[in-house]
Amino acid sequence: MIIKAKLFISSLLFLFLSLPVWAVDDHPAGLLTVSGYVKDAESGEALIGATISIKELNTGTSANQYGFYSLSLKSAKYLLEFRYMGYQTIQKTIELSKNISLNIELVPEENKIEEVVIKADRPEANVKKAEMSISKLEMKTIKQVPALMGEVDVLKVIQMMPGVQSTSEGTSGFSVRGGGVDQNLILLDEATVYNASHMMGFFSVFNNDAVRDVKLYKGDIPANYGGRLSSVLDVRMKEGNNKKFAATGGIGLISSRLTLEGPIVNEKTSFLIAGRRTYADLFFPLMSDSSLKKSKLYFYDLNLKVNHQINERNRLFLSAYTGRDRFGQKGSSDAGFGNLTGTLRWNHQISNKIFSNLSAIIAKYDYSLKMKQGGSNYVWNSNMLDYTLKLDFNFFPNPQNEIKFGLSSTYHDFDPCDAYIEGERSHLGVPVAKNYALEHGLYISNEQKIGEKLTIKYGLRYTIFQNIGSATIYTFAKGYPNYTVVDTTYYASGKIFHTYMGLEPRFGMNYTFNEQSSIKASFSRTIQNMQLASNSSGGMPLDVWFPSSPNIKPQKANQYAIGYFKNFANNTIETSVETYYKQLYDIIDFKDNAQLLMNPRMEGDIRSGTAKAYGLELFVKKNDGRLNGWISYTLSKVERTIAEINNGNPYPASYDKPNNINVVLNYEFSRRVILSSNWVYATGAPVTFPVGSYVIDNTYGKYYSARNGYRMRDYHRLDLSLTIKGKEHPGKKWESEWVFSIYNAYARHNDWMINFVQDSKDVTKVVAERWYLPFVCFPGITYNFKF
Amino acid sequence: MKNIKTQIIILSVFILSVIAVSCTENIDDIRLDSTRPRLVVEGYISTDTTRQMVRLSKMGDALKKNPIEVVSNALITISDGTITFGLTEDQTIKGTYYTAPDVFGVVGRNYTLNIKNVDVNNDQVMEEYTAQSLLKGLNPIDSIHVVYNTSNNFDKGWSVNLYTMDPGQGRNFYLIKVLKNNRLLTDSIFKYSIGDNNSFEGKYYDGFPVYDLREDRLDERLTHGDTITLELYGINEDYYSFISSYISDYNPKIPIFSGPSANIPSNIKPFDDAVGIFAAYSIKRKSVIYK
């Protein structure tokens, strides 16, 4: 392993050191370069993933995450075609006799077709691109899906993709191909969002008006991403309109939002600022109930972005997010939690073939709770903080190869629990010690076209994870059911006392049969060093992250996937069949009755083992026409085996729902009136039910089945929404729409949890209680506007 | 002791907010399997000089559709390795066994419970069950204070504050029971208050609030002249884990807060054939008249 690592690092160093050579020698072998940016003609926003085809060579490339593309070709005349979903295609003829810089602006399809624009076939990117196991969502699509209380939510739409399961009704937590909620890396402009939930997960932290692009990698995770086993959700904020001032907003039942964007220096510098806040609490003082009068319950988000084009080759971006939930009662309790992220990026075009990005990132999640009881103020604070420095390169040597490489380094600072009674701080001290770690990643990958039909991708990521002092590490004697502390080691501040290293190969291929069909396969190995101390079925505000350590090995996964992709009707109907098999090693779970909060010896409650997940995903999507939408079906299984849990027998993970169907359909009655619906079906979640009972000291006790030996009833729900847009007039700047929605339209009482409790009327009896969320036939209304 | 209390109190902020937005309905048609019979043991030995008790029964069906079946005619002993006490079955309350009235436990001794002559699984073969429990010590309670407070609407009432020294020498675990005018208020496990000495090892509990009496509960409401008695139990980790898990399991499971349901840990062997607890503990008491 060490030899491989040295080889890998040496190769990367060679690449870095060679950069100046490439930068000077711009056209080896007589190749010339056409490069530039692909942007939205109205806002100047980069169009991530826009495709650029060379008609004569039947090859091409795609724009990177900043909209940059580069093609190195022999000197000749070429017809280039620029395409992006939802935009009019542009063809440009170029005479390549020297290096050319060519920036292209695409016009949204709903706008008037201009002379230079031709209406071409829809992009067939889903067939032609080598990447698979990806869900890319357009914001227009997300906004059409009916939502709880009319609050459109990226994460709720993600949960309707094949291979993605909601972990529990209403929550933002999701499971991807049998992975846990902790195994998803959620990024907002490259910064990790450790808890993407508002209000216990009923809403997510993403304000749709500020989001430009959403991409979920379910398996074929590129080598430039690392740190989680199962998925990467890459959310990119808008850059801000650099051509004109624009405002977007909405007024809903529980919240309102407003986004302002515009140029600071025309087409050079732009800004975006977006805010959202719920306001149910503003009405509490008007209530007659004295408890409600004193109640506090709200959340807010604030997104900010500024970008500045220094010159053709250099751009700076600054983006930030802060959001917070607050609830409690005035004078007695106050709780809050939230994320803070900040990213400063420098895009630098080293040459026409080499694009670089340097990012400095900060990510913080914290919660704080205060409650007055018995005359004392109980206080509990927790936070985690990351500082990351990241350098990425895209190298386009020729149309057949696109090489990416880079490195990143993150400093993790964990403060899992600082609990005390106010005024008695010296008594209580710090019950759970702080943790520190360094996480480094180096990667290189290439996407290579071999002939006209075959594209292969290969990459390697090398991860180094280091625990740093000061730290207290316990040594446990393993017993059953409990581990006992037999030794305690203290490490001094700044000392690296433990290191994990790992190689993560990634491979993918695409064989294109013709313009409409292809077969793809992929393999990825992923390693996860950040662990989540939660054994609940969904994320909760009190979740605490902690690092791999001498006691806890990194989790690892190997995923194999193969898929067939076929488009019909001029690419308006996309279909796919994917199947996957995933092996997971050193996954963590928690012993029975584990204590995860305020437990300095929590590592002694962790048990590790293996898991396997496999499944089949069917997907049909109709992109155009009055009736559009998608249907997905997932058949899957995920099973864990951990020696000291469930007597060592395999048990289904709590998010194992073998059958999952999602139907999203939109019907456009006219340009102004759209009816949208979604129907969700999933096999009932596994649960552990009692199979025996007893009474000790007047209290009912339960004896349980094997872990997750039962299932809840199957889950299904229909949501509807009707969008009515305002009338359009030539020259009218104000655009508006009303959205009326109904969540759970046929009022099903889906099982949220089932509890067994002593009958309040007859304490000698026990009754089974179904708990369900009150969102039955729940209406929502939102007024959206932009100008 | 503060940690567990803080945890419960603060979690309740979240849990209450979730319970507030959920609805419930009874399920009449739920079908649950049954499991093979197991012995249920509830046995204690304390530093009080009294009739020490062991209660035996059989595990019933999950929904308690049938009455609890007690286990009679068992041969039970409690031994500290030197002295062995025999227990005899109460003739009026079947399944309950007592020592002689002059028996008491001694701090530092490891007690062994032995149960014979029972055939819980009805296979005509007599079974034997055992359990061990270390009796841990306590320092005397110097005093208790009862203080009225009005922290918020739903727990307005009195806190019982404790003054005592933690014995130190490692982790210590406490169980608190409260009597009002000699009537036990903590008459069920889910009403118990428990804690450990995390951050208090060998330190003084200087008026630490250990139990809350709520004004909105008739049996807990105080008037001048009421006598409040606090019983402080020095328990071991097994009993602490048992109570902690029992309370967690008794409370509703909420998906976003709860892990998978799990059996309450037991120290009765064989582990797979029995549930319950055998606990040795020391007790200190202090009373105060509320003025």
mmCIF file of N, CA, C and O in Angstrom, chain B residues 146-188:
data_model
loop_
_atom_site.group_PDB
_atom_site.id
_atom_site.type_symbol
_atom_site.label_atom_id
_atom_site.label_comp_id
_atom_site.label_asym_id
_atom_site.label_seq_id
_atom_site.Cartn_x
_atom_site.Cartn_y
_atom_site.Cartn_z
ATOM 1 N N VAL B 146 -36.042 21.703 49.881
ATOM 2 C CA VAL B 146 -37.122 21.724 48.899
ATOM 3 C C VAL B 146 -37.351 23.181 48.514
ATOM 4 O O VAL B 146 -37.632 24.019 49.366
ATOM 5 N N VAL B 147 -37.211 23.470 47.240
ATOM 6 C CA VAL B 147 -37.252 24.858 46.770
ATOM 7 C C VAL B 147 -38.333 25.009 45.708
ATOM 8 O O VAL B 147 -38.388 24.211 44.759
ATOM 9 N N TYR B 148 -39.162 26.023 45.859
ATOM 10 C CA TYR B 148 -40.196 26.276 44.858
ATOM 11 C C TYR B 148 -39.605 27.094 43.708
ATOM 12 O O TYR B 148 -38.820 28.012 43.921
ATOM 13 N N ASN B 149 -39.959 26.724 42.500
ATOM 14 C CA ASN B 149 -39.494 27.524 41.356
ATOM 15 C C ASN B 149 -40.557 27.580 40.282
ATOM 16 O O ASN B 149 -41.424 26.714 40.203
ATOM 17 N N THR B 150 -40.475 28.600 39.478
ATOM 18 C CA THR B 150 -41.478 28.813 38.416
ATOM 19 C C THR B 150 -40.749 28.967 37.098
ATOM 20 O O THR B 150 -40.775 30.010 36.481
ATOM 21 N N SER B 151 -40.097 27.905 36.682
ATOM 22 C CA SER B 151 -39.273 28.045 35.487
ATOM 23 C C SER B 151 -40.115 28.162 34.223
ATOM 24 O O SER B 151 -39.814 28.922 33.342
ATOM 25 N N ASN B 152 -41.137 27.366 34.106
ATOM 26 C CA ASN B 152 -42.015 27.513 32.952
ATOM 27 C C ASN B 152 -43.391 26.956 33.273
ATOM 28 O O ASN B 152 -43.644 26.464 34.367
ATOM 29 N N ASN B 153 -44.251 27.014 32.279
ATOM 30 C CA ASN B 153 -45.642 26.673 32.546
ATOM 31 C C ASN B 153 -45.858 25.208 32.875
ATOM 32 O O ASN B 153 -46.670 24.859 33.710
ATOM 33 N N PHE B 154 -45.132 24.330 32.167
ATOM 34 C CA PHE B 154 -45.491 22.928 32.339
ATOM 35 C C PHE B 154 -44.711 22.207 33.434
ATOM 36 O O PHE B 154 -45.011 21.080 33.744
ATOM 37 N N ASP B 155 -43.730 22.825 34.028
ATOM 38 C CA ASP B 155 -43.092 22.126 35.151
ATOM 39 C C ASP B 155 -42.934 23.031 36.367
ATOM 40 O O ASP B 155 -42.009 22.911 37.136
ATOM 41 N N LYS B 156 -43.896 23.903 36.534
ATOM 42 C CA LYS B 156 -43.878 24.749 37.719
ATOM 43 C C LYS B 156 -43.988 23.847 38.949
ATOM 44 O O LYS B 156 -44.813 22.931 38.975
ATOM 45 N N GLY B 157 -43.166 24.054 39.917
ATOM 46 C CA GLY B 157 -43.230 23.182 41.099
ATOM 47 C C GLY B 157 -42.015 23.325 41.977
ATOM 48 O O GLY B 157 -41.453 24.416 42.090
ATOM 49 N N TRP B 158 -41.612 22.217 42.580
ATOM 50 C CA TRP B 158 -40.540 22.243 43.582
ATOM 51 C C TRP B 158 -39.391 21.344 43.144
ATOM 52 O O TRP B 158 -39.621 20.286 42.561
ATOM 53 N N SER B 159 -38.199 21.771 43.437
ATOM 54 C CA SER B 159 -37.077 20.867 43.216
ATOM 55 C C SER B 159 -36.536 20.427 44.565
ATOM 56 O O SER B 159 -36.513 21.215 45.525
ATOM 57 N N VAL B 160 -36.152 19.150 44.622
ATOM 58 C CA VAL B 160 -35.558 18.609 45.839
ATOM 59 C C VAL B 160 -34.045 18.633 45.627
ATOM 60 O O VAL B 160 -33.536 17.997 44.707
ATOM 61 N N ASN B 161 -33.352 19.421 46.453
ATOM 62 C CA ASN B 161 -31.915 19.622 46.268
ATOM 63 C C ASN B 161 -31.120 18.802 47.288
ATOM 64 O O ASN B 161 -31.479 18.737 48.472
ATOM 65 N N LEU B 162 -30.047 18.201 46.786
ATOM 66 C CA LEU B 162 -29.288 17.235 47.581
ATOM 67 C C LEU B 162 -27.944 17.805 48.018
ATOM 68 O O LEU B 162 -27.247 18.463 47.239
ATOM 69 N N TYR B 163 -27.574 17.500 49.258
ATOM 70 C CA TYR B 163 -26.247 17.870 49.786
ATOM 71 C C TYR B 163 -25.570 16.591 50.267
ATOM 72 O O TYR B 163 -25.971 16.019 51.280
ATOM 73 N N THR B 164 -24.597 16.146 49.500
ATOM 74 C CA THR B 164 -23.848 14.953 49.915
ATOM 75 C C THR B 164 -22.525 14.902 49.163
ATOM 76 O O THR B 164 -22.352 15.587 48.153
ATOM 77 N N MET B 165 -21.646 14.054 49.640
ATOM 78 C CA MET B 165 -20.327 13.894 49.009
ATOM 79 C C MET B 165 -20.328 12.604 48.186
ATOM 80 O O MET B 165 -20.733 11.549 48.680
ATOM 81 N N ASP B 166 -19.881 12.722 46.949
ATOM 82 C CA ASP B 166 -19.734 11.504 46.136
ATOM 83 C C ASP B 166 -18.595 10.664 46.710
ATOM 84 O O ASP B 166 -17.546 11.215 47.058
ATOM 85 N N PRO B 167 -18.769 9.338 46.795
ATOM 86 C CA PRO B 167 -17.710 8.512 47.409
ATOM 87 C C PRO B 167 -16.434 8.455 46.584
ATOM 88 O O PRO B 167 -15.389 8.044 47.092
ATOM 89 N N GLY B 168 -16.477 8.857 45.312
ATOM 90 C CA GLY B 168 -15.268 8.824 44.483
ATOM 91 C C GLY B 168 -14.881 7.405 44.107
ATOM 92 O O GLY B 168 -15.728 6.508 44.048
ATOM 93 N N GLN B 169 -13.574 7.195 43.832
ATOM 94 C CA GLN B 169 -13.035 5.879 43.473
ATOM 95 C C GLN B 169 -13.717 5.304 42.225
ATOM 96 O O GLN B 169 -14.174 4.169 42.223
ATOM 97 N N GLY B 170 -13.826 6.118 41.203
ATOM 98 C CA GLY B 170 -14.395 5.622 39.935
ATOM 99 C C GLY B 170 -15.835 6.055 39.735
ATOM 100 O O GLY B 170 -16.318 6.984 40.391
ATOM 101 N N ARG B 171 -16.466 5.384 38.790
ATOM 102 C CA ARG B 171 -17.838 5.764 38.441
ATOM 103 C C ARG B 171 -18.815 5.279 39.506
ATOM 104 O O ARG B 171 -18.769 4.130 39.941
ATOM 105 N N ASN B 172 -19.683 6.175 39.914
ATOM 106 C CA ASN B 172 -20.756 5.827 40.848
ATOM 107 C C ASN B 172 -22.087 6.162 40.204
ATOM 108 O O ASN B 172 -22.194 7.109 39.416
ATOM 109 N N PHE B 173 -23.078 5.374 40.553
ATOM 110 C CA PHE B 173 -24.402 5.528 39.941
ATOM 111 C C PHE B 173 -25.445 5.664 41.047
ATOM 112 O O PHE B 173 -25.335 5.032 42.091
ATOM 113 N N TYR B 174 -26.428 6.509 40.738
ATOM 114 C CA TYR B 174 -27.429 6.824 41.755
ATOM 115 C C TYR B 174 -28.846 6.570 41.237
ATOM 116 O O TYR B 174 -29.136 6.777 40.054
ATOM 117 N N LEU B 175 -29.693 6.159 42.163
ATOM 118 C CA LEU B 175 -31.135 6.098 41.917
ATOM 119 C C LEU B 175 -31.789 6.931 43.008
ATOM 120 O O LEU B 175 -31.404 6.818 44.185
ATOM 121 N N ILE B 176 -32.746 7.758 42.612
ATOM 122 C CA ILE B 176 -33.422 8.623 43.585
ATOM 123 C C ILE B 176 -34.899 8.276 43.631
ATOM 124 O O ILE B 176 -35.569 8.211 42.591
ATOM 125 N N LYS B 177 -35.389 8.042 44.843
ATOM 126 C CA LYS B 177 -36.829 7.865 45.038
ATOM 127 C C LYS B 177 -37.293 8.907 46.047
ATOM 128 O O LYS B 177 -36.522 9.311 46.929
ATOM 129 N N VAL B 178 -38.553 9.297 45.923
ATOM 130 C CA VAL B 178 -39.067 10.372 46.777
ATOM 131 C C VAL B 178 -40.393 9.942 47.391
ATOM 132 O O VAL B 178 -41.240 9.340 46.722
ATOM 133 N N LEU B 179 -40.546 10.240 48.671
ATOM 134 C CA LEU B 179 -41.807 9.958 49.364
ATOM 135 C C LEU B 179 -42.390 11.272 49.863
ATOM 136 O O LEU B 179 -41.652 12.167 50.304
ATOM 137 N N LYS B 180 -43.693 11.360 49.776
ATOM 138 C CA LYS B 180 -44.371 12.525 50.350
ATOM 139 C C LYS B 180 -45.287 11.996 51.463
ATOM 140 O O LYS B 180 -46.159 11.154 51.204
ATOM 141 N N ASN B 181 -45.069 12.468 52.651
ATOM 142 C CA ASN B 181 -45.813 11.992 53.820
ATOM 143 C C ASN B 181 -45.804 10.466 53.873
ATOM 144 O O ASN B 181 -46.848 9.812 54.032
ATOM 145 N N ASN B 182 -44.640 9.905 53.659
ATOM 146 C CA ASN B 182 -44.380 8.460 53.690
ATOM 147 C C ASN B 182 -45.068 7.680 52.570
ATOM 148 O O ASN B 182 -45.125 6.456 52.621
ATOM 149 N N ARG B 183 -45.630 8.370 51.601
ATOM 150 C CA ARG B 183 -46.198 7.661 50.441
ATOM 151 C C ARG B 183 -45.222 7.798 49.275
ATOM 152 O O ARG B 183 -44.802 8.903 48.923
ATOM 153 N N LEU B 184 -44.867 6.632 48.707
ATOM 154 C CA LEU B 184 -43.859 6.616 47.639
ATOM 155 C C LEU B 184 -44.429 7.260 46.366
ATOM 156 O O LEU B 184 -45.447 6.806 45.835
ATOM 157 N N LEU B 185 -43.768 8.306 45.907
ATOM 158 C CA LEU B 185 -44.201 8.934 44.645
ATOM 159 C C LEU B 185 -43.587 8.216 43.443
ATOM 160 O O LEU B 185 -44.192 8.112 42.396
ATOM 161 N N THR B 186 -42.388 7.718 43.631
ATOM 162 C CA THR B 186 -41.691 7.029 42.532
ATOM 163 C C THR B 186 -42.023 5.531 42.598
ATOM 164 O O THR B 186 -41.176 4.705 42.907
ATOM 165 N N ASP B 187 -43.280 5.222 42.315
ATOM 166 C CA ASP B 187 -43.729 3.849 42.511
ATOM 167 C C ASP B 187 -43.631 3.001 41.237
ATOM 168 O O ASP B 187 -44.129 1.888 41.190
ATOM 169 N N SER B 188 -43.046 3.541 40.195
ATOM 170 C CA SER B 188 -42.863 2.793 38.942
ATOM 171 C C SER B 188 -41.509 3.180 38.366
ATOM 172 O O SER B 188 -41.023 4.293 38.606
#
